[in-house]
XYZ file of N, CA, C and O in Angstrom:
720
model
N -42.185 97.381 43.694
C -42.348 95.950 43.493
C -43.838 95.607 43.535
O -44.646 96.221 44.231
N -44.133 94.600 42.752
C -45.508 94.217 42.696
C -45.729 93.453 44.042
O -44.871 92.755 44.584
N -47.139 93.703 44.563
C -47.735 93.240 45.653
C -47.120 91.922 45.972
O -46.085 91.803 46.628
N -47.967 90.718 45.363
C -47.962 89.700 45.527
C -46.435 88.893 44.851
O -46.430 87.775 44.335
N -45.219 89.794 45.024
C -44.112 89.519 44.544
C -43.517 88.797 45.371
O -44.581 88.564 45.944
N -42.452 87.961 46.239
C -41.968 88.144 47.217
C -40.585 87.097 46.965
O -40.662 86.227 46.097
N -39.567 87.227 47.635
C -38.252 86.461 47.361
C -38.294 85.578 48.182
O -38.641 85.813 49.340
N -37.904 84.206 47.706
C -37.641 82.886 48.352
C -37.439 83.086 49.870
O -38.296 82.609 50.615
N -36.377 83.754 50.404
C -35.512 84.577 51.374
C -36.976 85.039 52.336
O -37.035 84.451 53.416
N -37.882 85.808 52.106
C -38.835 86.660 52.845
C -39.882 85.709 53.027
O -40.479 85.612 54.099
N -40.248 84.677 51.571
C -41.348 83.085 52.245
C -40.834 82.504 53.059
O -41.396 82.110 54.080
N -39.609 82.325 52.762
C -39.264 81.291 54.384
C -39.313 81.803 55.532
O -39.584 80.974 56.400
N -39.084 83.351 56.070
C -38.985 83.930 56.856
C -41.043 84.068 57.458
O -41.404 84.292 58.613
N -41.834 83.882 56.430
C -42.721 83.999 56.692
C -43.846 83.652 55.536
O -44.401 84.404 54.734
N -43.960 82.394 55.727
C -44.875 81.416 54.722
C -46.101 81.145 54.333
O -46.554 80.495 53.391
N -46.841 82.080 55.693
C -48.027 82.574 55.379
C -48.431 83.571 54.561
O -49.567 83.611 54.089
N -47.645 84.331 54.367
C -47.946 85.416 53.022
C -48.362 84.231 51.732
O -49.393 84.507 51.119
N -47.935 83.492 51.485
C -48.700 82.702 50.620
C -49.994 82.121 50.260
O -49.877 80.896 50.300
N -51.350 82.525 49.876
C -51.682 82.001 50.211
C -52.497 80.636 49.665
O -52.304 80.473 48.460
N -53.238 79.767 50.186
C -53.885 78.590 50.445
C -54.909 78.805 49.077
O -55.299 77.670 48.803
N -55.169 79.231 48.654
C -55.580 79.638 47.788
C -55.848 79.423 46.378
O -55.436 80.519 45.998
N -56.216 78.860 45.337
C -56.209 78.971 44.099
C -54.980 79.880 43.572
O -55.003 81.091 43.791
N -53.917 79.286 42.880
C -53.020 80.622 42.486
C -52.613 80.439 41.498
O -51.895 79.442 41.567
N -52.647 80.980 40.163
C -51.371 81.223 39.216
C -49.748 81.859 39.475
O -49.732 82.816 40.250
N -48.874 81.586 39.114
C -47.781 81.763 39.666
C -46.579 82.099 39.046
O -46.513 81.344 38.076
N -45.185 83.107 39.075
C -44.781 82.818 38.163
C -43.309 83.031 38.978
O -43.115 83.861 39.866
N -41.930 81.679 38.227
C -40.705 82.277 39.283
C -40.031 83.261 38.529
O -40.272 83.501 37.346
N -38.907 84.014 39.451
C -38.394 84.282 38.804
C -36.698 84.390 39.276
O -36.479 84.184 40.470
N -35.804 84.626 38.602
C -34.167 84.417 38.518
C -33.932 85.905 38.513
O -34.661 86.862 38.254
N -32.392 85.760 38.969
C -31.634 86.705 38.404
C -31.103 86.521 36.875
O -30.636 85.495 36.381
N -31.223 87.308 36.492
C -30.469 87.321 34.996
C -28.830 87.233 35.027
O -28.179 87.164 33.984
N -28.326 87.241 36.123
C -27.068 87.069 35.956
C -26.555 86.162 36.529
O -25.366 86.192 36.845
N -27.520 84.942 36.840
C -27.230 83.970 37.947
C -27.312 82.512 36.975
O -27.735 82.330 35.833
N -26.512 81.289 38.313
C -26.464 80.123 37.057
C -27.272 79.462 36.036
O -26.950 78.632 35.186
N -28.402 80.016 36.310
C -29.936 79.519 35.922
C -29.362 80.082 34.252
O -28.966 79.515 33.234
N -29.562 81.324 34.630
C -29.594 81.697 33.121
C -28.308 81.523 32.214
O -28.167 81.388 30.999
N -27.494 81.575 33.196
C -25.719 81.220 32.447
C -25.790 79.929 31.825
O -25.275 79.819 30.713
N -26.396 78.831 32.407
C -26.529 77.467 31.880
C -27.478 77.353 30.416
O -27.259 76.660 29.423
N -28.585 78.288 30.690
C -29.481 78.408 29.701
C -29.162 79.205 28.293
O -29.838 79.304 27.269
N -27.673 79.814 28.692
C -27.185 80.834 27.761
C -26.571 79.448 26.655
O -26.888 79.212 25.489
N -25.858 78.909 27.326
C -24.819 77.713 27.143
C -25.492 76.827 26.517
O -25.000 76.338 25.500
N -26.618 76.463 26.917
C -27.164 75.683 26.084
C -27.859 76.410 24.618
O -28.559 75.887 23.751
N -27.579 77.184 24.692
C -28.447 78.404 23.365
C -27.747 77.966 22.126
O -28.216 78.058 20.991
N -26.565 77.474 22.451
C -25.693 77.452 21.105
C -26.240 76.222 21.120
O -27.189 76.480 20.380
N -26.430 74.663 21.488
C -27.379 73.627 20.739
C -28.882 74.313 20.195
O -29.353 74.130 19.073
N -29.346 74.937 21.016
C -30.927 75.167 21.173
C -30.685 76.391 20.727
O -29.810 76.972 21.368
N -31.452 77.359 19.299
C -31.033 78.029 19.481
C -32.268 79.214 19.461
O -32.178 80.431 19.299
N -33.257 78.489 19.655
C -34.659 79.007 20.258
C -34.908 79.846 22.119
O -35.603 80.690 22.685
N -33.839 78.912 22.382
C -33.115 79.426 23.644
C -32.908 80.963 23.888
O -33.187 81.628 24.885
N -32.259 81.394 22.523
C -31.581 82.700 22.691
C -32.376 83.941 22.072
O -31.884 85.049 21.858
N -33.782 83.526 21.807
C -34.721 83.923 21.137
C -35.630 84.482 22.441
O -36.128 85.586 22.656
N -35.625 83.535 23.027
C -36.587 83.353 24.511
C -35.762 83.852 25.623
O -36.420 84.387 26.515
N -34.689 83.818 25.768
C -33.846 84.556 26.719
C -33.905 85.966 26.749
O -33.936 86.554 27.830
N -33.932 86.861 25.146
C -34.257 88.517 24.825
C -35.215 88.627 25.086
O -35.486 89.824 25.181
N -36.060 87.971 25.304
C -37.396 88.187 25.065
C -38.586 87.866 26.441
O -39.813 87.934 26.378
N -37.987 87.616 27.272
C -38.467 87.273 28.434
C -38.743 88.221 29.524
O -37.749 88.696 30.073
N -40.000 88.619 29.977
C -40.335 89.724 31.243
C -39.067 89.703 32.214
O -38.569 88.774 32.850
N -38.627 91.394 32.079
C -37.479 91.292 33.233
C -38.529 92.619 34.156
O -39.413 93.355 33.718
N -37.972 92.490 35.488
C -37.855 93.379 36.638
C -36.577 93.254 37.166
O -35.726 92.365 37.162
N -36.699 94.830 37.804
C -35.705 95.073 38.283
C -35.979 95.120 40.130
O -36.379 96.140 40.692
N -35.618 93.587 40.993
C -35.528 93.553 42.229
C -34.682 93.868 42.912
O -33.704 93.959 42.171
N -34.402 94.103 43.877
C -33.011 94.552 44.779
C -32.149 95.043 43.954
O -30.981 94.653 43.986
N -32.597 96.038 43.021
C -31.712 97.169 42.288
C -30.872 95.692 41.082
O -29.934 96.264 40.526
N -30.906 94.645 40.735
C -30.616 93.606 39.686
C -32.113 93.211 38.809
O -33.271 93.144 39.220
N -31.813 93.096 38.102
C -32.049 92.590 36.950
C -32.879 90.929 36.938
O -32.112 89.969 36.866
N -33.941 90.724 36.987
C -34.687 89.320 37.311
C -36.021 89.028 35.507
O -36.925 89.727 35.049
N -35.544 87.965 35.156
C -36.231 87.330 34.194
C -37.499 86.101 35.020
O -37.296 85.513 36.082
N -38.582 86.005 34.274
C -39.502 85.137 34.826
C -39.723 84.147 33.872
O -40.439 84.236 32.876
N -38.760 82.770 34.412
C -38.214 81.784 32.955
C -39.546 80.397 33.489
O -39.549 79.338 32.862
N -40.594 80.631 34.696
C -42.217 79.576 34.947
C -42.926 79.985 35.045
O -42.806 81.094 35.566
N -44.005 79.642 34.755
C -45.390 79.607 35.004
C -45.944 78.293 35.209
O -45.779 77.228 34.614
N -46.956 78.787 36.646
C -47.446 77.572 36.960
C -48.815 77.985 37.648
O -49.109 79.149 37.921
N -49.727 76.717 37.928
C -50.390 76.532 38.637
C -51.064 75.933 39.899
O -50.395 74.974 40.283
N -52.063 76.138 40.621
C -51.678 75.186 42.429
C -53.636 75.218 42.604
O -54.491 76.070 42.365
N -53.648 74.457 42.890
C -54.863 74.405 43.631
C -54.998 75.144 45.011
O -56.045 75.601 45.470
N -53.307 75.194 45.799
C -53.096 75.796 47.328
C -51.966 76.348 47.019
O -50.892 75.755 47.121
N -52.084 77.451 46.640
C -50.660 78.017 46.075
C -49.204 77.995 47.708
O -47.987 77.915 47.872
N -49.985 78.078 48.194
C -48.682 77.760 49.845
C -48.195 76.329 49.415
O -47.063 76.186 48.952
N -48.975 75.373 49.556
C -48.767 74.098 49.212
C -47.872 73.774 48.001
O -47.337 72.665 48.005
N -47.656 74.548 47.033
C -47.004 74.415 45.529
C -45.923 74.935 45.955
O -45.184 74.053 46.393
N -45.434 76.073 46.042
C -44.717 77.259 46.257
C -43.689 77.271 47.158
O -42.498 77.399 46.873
N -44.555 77.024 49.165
C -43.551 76.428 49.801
C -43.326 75.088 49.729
O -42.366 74.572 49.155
N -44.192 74.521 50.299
C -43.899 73.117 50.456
C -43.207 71.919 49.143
O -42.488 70.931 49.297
N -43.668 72.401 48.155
C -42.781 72.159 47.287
C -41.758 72.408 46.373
O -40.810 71.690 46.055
N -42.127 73.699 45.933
C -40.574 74.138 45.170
C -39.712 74.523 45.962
O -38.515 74.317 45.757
N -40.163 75.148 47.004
C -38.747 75.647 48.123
C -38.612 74.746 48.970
O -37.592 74.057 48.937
N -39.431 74.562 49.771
C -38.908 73.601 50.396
C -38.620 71.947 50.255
O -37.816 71.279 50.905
N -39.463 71.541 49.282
C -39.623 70.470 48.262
C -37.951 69.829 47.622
O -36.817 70.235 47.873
N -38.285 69.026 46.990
C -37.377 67.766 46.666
C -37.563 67.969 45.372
O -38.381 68.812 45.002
N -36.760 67.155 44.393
C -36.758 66.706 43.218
C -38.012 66.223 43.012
O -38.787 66.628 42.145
N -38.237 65.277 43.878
C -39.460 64.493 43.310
C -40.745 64.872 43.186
O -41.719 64.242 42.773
N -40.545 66.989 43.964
C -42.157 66.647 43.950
C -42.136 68.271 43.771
O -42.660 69.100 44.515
N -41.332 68.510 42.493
C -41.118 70.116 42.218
C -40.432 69.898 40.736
O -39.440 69.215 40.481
N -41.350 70.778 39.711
C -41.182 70.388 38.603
C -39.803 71.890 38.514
O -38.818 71.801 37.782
N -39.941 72.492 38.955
C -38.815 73.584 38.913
C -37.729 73.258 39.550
O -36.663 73.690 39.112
N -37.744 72.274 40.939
C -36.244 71.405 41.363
C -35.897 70.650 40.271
O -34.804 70.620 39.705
N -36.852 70.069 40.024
C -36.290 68.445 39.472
C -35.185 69.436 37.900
O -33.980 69.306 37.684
N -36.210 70.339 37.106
C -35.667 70.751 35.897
C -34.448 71.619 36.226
O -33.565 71.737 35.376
N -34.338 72.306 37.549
C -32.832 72.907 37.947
C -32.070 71.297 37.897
O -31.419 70.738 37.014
N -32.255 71.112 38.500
C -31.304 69.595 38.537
C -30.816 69.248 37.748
O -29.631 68.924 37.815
N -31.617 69.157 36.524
C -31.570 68.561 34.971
C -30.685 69.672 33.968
O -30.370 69.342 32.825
N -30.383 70.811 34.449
C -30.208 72.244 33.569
C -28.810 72.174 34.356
O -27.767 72.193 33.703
N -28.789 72.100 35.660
C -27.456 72.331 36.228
C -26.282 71.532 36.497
O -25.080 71.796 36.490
N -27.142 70.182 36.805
C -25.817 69.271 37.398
C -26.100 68.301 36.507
O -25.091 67.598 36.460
N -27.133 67.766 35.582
C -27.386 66.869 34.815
C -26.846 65.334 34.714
O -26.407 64.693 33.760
N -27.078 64.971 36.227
C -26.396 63.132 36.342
C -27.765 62.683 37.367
O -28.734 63.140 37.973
N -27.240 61.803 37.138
C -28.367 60.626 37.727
C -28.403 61.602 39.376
O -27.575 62.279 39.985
N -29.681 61.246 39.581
C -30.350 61.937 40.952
C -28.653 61.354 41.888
O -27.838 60.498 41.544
N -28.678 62.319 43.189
C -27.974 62.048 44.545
C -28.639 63.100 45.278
O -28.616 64.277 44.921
N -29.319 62.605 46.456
C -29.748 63.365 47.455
C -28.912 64.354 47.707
O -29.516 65.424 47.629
N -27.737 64.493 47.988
C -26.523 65.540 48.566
C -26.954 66.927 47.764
O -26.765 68.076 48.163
N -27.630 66.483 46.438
C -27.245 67.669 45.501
C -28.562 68.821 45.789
O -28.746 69.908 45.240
N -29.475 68.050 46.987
C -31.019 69.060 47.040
C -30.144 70.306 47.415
O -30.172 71.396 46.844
N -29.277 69.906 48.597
C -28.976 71.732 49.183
C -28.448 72.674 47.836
O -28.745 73.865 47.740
N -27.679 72.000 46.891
C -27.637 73.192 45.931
C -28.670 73.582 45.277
O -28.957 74.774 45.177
N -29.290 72.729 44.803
C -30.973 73.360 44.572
C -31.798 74.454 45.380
O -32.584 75.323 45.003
N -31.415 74.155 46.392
C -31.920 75.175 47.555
C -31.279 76.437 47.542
O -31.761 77.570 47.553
N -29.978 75.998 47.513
C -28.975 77.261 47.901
C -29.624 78.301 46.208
O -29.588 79.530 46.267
N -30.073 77.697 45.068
C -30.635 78.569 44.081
C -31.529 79.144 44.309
O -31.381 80.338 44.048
N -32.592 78.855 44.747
C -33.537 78.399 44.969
C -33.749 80.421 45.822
O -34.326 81.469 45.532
N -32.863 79.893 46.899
C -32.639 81.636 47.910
C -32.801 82.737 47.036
O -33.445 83.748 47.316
N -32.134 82.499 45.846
C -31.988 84.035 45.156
C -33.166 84.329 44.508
O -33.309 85.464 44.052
N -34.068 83.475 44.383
C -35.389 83.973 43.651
C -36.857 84.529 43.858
O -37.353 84.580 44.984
N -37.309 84.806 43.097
C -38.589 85.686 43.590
C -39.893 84.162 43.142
O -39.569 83.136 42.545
N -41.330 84.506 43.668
C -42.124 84.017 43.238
C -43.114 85.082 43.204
O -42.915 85.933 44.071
N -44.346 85.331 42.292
C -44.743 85.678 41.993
C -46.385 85.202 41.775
O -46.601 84.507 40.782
N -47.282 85.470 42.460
C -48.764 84.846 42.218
C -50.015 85.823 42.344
O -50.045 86.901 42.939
N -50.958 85.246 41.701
C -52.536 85.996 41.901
C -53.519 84.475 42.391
O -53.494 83.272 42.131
N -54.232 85.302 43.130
C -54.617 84.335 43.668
C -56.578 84.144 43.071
O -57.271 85.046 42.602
N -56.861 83.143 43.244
C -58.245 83.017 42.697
C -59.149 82.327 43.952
O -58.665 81.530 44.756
N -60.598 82.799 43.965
C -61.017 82.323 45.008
C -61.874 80.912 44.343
O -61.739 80.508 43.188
N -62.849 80.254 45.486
C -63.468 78.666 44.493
C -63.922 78.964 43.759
O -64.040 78.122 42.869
N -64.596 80.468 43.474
C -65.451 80.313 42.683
C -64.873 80.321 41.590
O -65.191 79.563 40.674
N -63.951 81.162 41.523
C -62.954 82.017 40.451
C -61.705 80.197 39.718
O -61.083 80.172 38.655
N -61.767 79.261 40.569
C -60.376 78.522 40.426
C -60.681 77.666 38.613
O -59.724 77.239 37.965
N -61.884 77.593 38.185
C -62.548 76.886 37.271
C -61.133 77.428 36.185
O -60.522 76.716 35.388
N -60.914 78.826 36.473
C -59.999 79.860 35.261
C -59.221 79.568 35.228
O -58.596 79.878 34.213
N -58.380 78.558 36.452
C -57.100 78.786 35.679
C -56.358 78.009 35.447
O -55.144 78.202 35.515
N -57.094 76.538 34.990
C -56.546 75.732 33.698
C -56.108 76.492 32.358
O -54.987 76.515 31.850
N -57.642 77.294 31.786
C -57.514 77.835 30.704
C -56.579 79.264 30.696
O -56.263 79.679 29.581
N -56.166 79.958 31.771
C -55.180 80.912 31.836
C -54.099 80.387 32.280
O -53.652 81.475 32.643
N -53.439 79.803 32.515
C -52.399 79.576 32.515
C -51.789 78.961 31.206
O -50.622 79.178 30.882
N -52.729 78.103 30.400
C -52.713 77.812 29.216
C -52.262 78.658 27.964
O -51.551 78.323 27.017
N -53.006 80.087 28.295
C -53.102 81.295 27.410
C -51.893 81.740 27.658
O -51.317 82.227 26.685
N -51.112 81.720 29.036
C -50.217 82.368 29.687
C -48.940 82.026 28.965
O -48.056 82.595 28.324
N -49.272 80.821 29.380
C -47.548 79.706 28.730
C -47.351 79.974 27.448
O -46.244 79.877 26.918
N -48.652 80.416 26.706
C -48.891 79.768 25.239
C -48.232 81.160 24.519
O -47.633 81.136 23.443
N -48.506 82.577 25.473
C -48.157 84.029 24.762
C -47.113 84.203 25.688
O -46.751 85.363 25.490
N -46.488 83.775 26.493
C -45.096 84.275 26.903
C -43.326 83.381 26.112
O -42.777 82.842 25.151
N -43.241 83.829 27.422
C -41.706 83.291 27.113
C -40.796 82.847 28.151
O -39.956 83.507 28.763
N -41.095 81.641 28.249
C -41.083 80.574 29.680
C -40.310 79.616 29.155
O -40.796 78.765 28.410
N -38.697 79.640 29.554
C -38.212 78.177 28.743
C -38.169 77.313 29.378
O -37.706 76.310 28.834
N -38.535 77.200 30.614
C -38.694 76.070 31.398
C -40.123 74.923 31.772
O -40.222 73.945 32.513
N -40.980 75.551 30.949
C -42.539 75.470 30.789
C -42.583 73.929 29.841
O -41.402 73.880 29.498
N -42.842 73.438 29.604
C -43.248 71.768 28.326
C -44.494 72.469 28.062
O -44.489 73.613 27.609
N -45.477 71.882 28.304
C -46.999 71.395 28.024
C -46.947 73.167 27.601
O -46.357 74.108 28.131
N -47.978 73.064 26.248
C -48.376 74.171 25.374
C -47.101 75.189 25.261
O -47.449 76.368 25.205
N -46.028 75.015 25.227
C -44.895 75.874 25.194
C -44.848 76.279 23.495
O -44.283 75.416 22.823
N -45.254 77.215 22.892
C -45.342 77.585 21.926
C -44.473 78.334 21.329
O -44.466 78.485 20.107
N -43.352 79.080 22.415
C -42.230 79.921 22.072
C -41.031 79.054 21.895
O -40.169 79.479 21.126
N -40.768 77.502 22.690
C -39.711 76.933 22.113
C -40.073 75.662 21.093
O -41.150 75.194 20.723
N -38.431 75.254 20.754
C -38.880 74.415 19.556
C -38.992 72.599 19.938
O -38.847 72.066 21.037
N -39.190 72.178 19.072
C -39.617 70.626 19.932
C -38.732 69.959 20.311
O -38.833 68.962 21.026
N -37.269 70.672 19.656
C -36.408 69.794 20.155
C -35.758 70.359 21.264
O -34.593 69.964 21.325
N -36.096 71.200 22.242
C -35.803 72.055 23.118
C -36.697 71.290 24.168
O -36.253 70.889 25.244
N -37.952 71.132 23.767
C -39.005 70.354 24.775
C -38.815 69.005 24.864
O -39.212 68.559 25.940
N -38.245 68.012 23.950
C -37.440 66.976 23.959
C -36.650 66.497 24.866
O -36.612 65.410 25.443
N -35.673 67.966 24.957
C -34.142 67.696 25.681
C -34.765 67.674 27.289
O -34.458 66.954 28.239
N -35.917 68.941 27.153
C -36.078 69.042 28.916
C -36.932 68.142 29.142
O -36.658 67.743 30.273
N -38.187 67.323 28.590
C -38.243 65.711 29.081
C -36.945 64.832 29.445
O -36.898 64.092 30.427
N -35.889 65.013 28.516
C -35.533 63.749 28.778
C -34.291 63.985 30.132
O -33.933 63.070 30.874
N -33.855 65.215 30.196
C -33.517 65.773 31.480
C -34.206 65.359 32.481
O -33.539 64.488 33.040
N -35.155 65.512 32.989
C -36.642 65.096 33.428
C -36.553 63.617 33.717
O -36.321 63.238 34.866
N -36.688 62.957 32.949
C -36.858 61.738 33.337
C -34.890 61.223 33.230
O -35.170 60.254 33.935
N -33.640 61.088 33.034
C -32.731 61.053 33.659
C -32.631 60.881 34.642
O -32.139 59.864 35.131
N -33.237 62.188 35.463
C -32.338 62.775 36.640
C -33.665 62.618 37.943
O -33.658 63.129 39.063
N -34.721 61.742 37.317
C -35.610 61.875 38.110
C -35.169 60.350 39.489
O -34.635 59.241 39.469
N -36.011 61.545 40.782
C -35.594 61.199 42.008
C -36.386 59.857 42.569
O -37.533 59.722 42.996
N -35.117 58.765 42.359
C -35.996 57.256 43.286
C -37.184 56.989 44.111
O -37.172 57.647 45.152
N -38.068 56.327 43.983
C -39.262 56.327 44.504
C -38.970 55.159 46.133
O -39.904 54.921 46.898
């Protein structure tokens, strides 16, 4: 397994392995889990979907099969990573809010964070970290990143899906987005 790999499951257990840091980042799923079953399902509207699904970096973690469907970036990668996608809310996790939108797709209800969470367990995150001097980079790499992979959960510069794919997950997005 790559260094700076680690499963949802092992950050919570210990959250300092993350660090504070400048980070690029990337999650990742099981390939056989609802994430991608939903994303399969939607392939037959979208069918750029099923283009980007073959085609997406897999590893093989705990002896299964894991696709890396984000990429992102953090100024404090602990701060992004835990505090918000895992341990985080709808409102302040662009990877909750779009599970939300992919899985249960109705108007926000608080009740529904623990299933977000309970997904949330099975996954890996993935980062490199940059120091101040180094952080200037990675607007423009992550840019390059999104722009040559195959991330269907990505909007901004998503170059592998089609617009009406980036459409649907705005408007998922703003739906299902969580009361202020």
């Amino acid at each position: 397994m790559r260094e700076n790999m680690h499963s949802v499951r092992e950050i919570l257990s210990n959250p300092n392995i993350v660090p504070t840091d400048p980070v690029l980042y990337r999650w990742w799923v099981p390939w056989d889990g609802c994430v991608i079953n939903s994303l399969l399902q939607k392939s037959k509207t979208y069918p750029c979907l099923r283009l980007i699904l073959e085609n997406m970096e897999m590893s093989l973690l705990d002896n299964k099969p894991y696709c890396a469907i984000y990429f992102g970036k953090s100024e404090n990668g602990k701060t992004r990573i835990v505090a918000q996608h895992i341990k985080g809310n709808v409102g302040n996790s662009t990877i909750r809010h779009t599970l939300y939108g992919i899985l249960i797709n109705d108007k926000y209800n608080p009740n529904n964070e623990d299933r977000i969470s309970k997904i949330m367990e099975n996954t890996y995150f993935e980062w490199q970290s940059f120091n101040q001097t180094e952080k200037e980079l990675i607007v423009p790499l992550e840019a390059i990143c999104i722009a040559l992979g195959n991330y269907p959960l990505n909007i901004d510069g998503n170059c592998a899906v089609t617009k009406d794919w980036l459409e649907h997950l705005k408007a998922l997005r703003k739906t299902n987005k969580k009361p202020k």
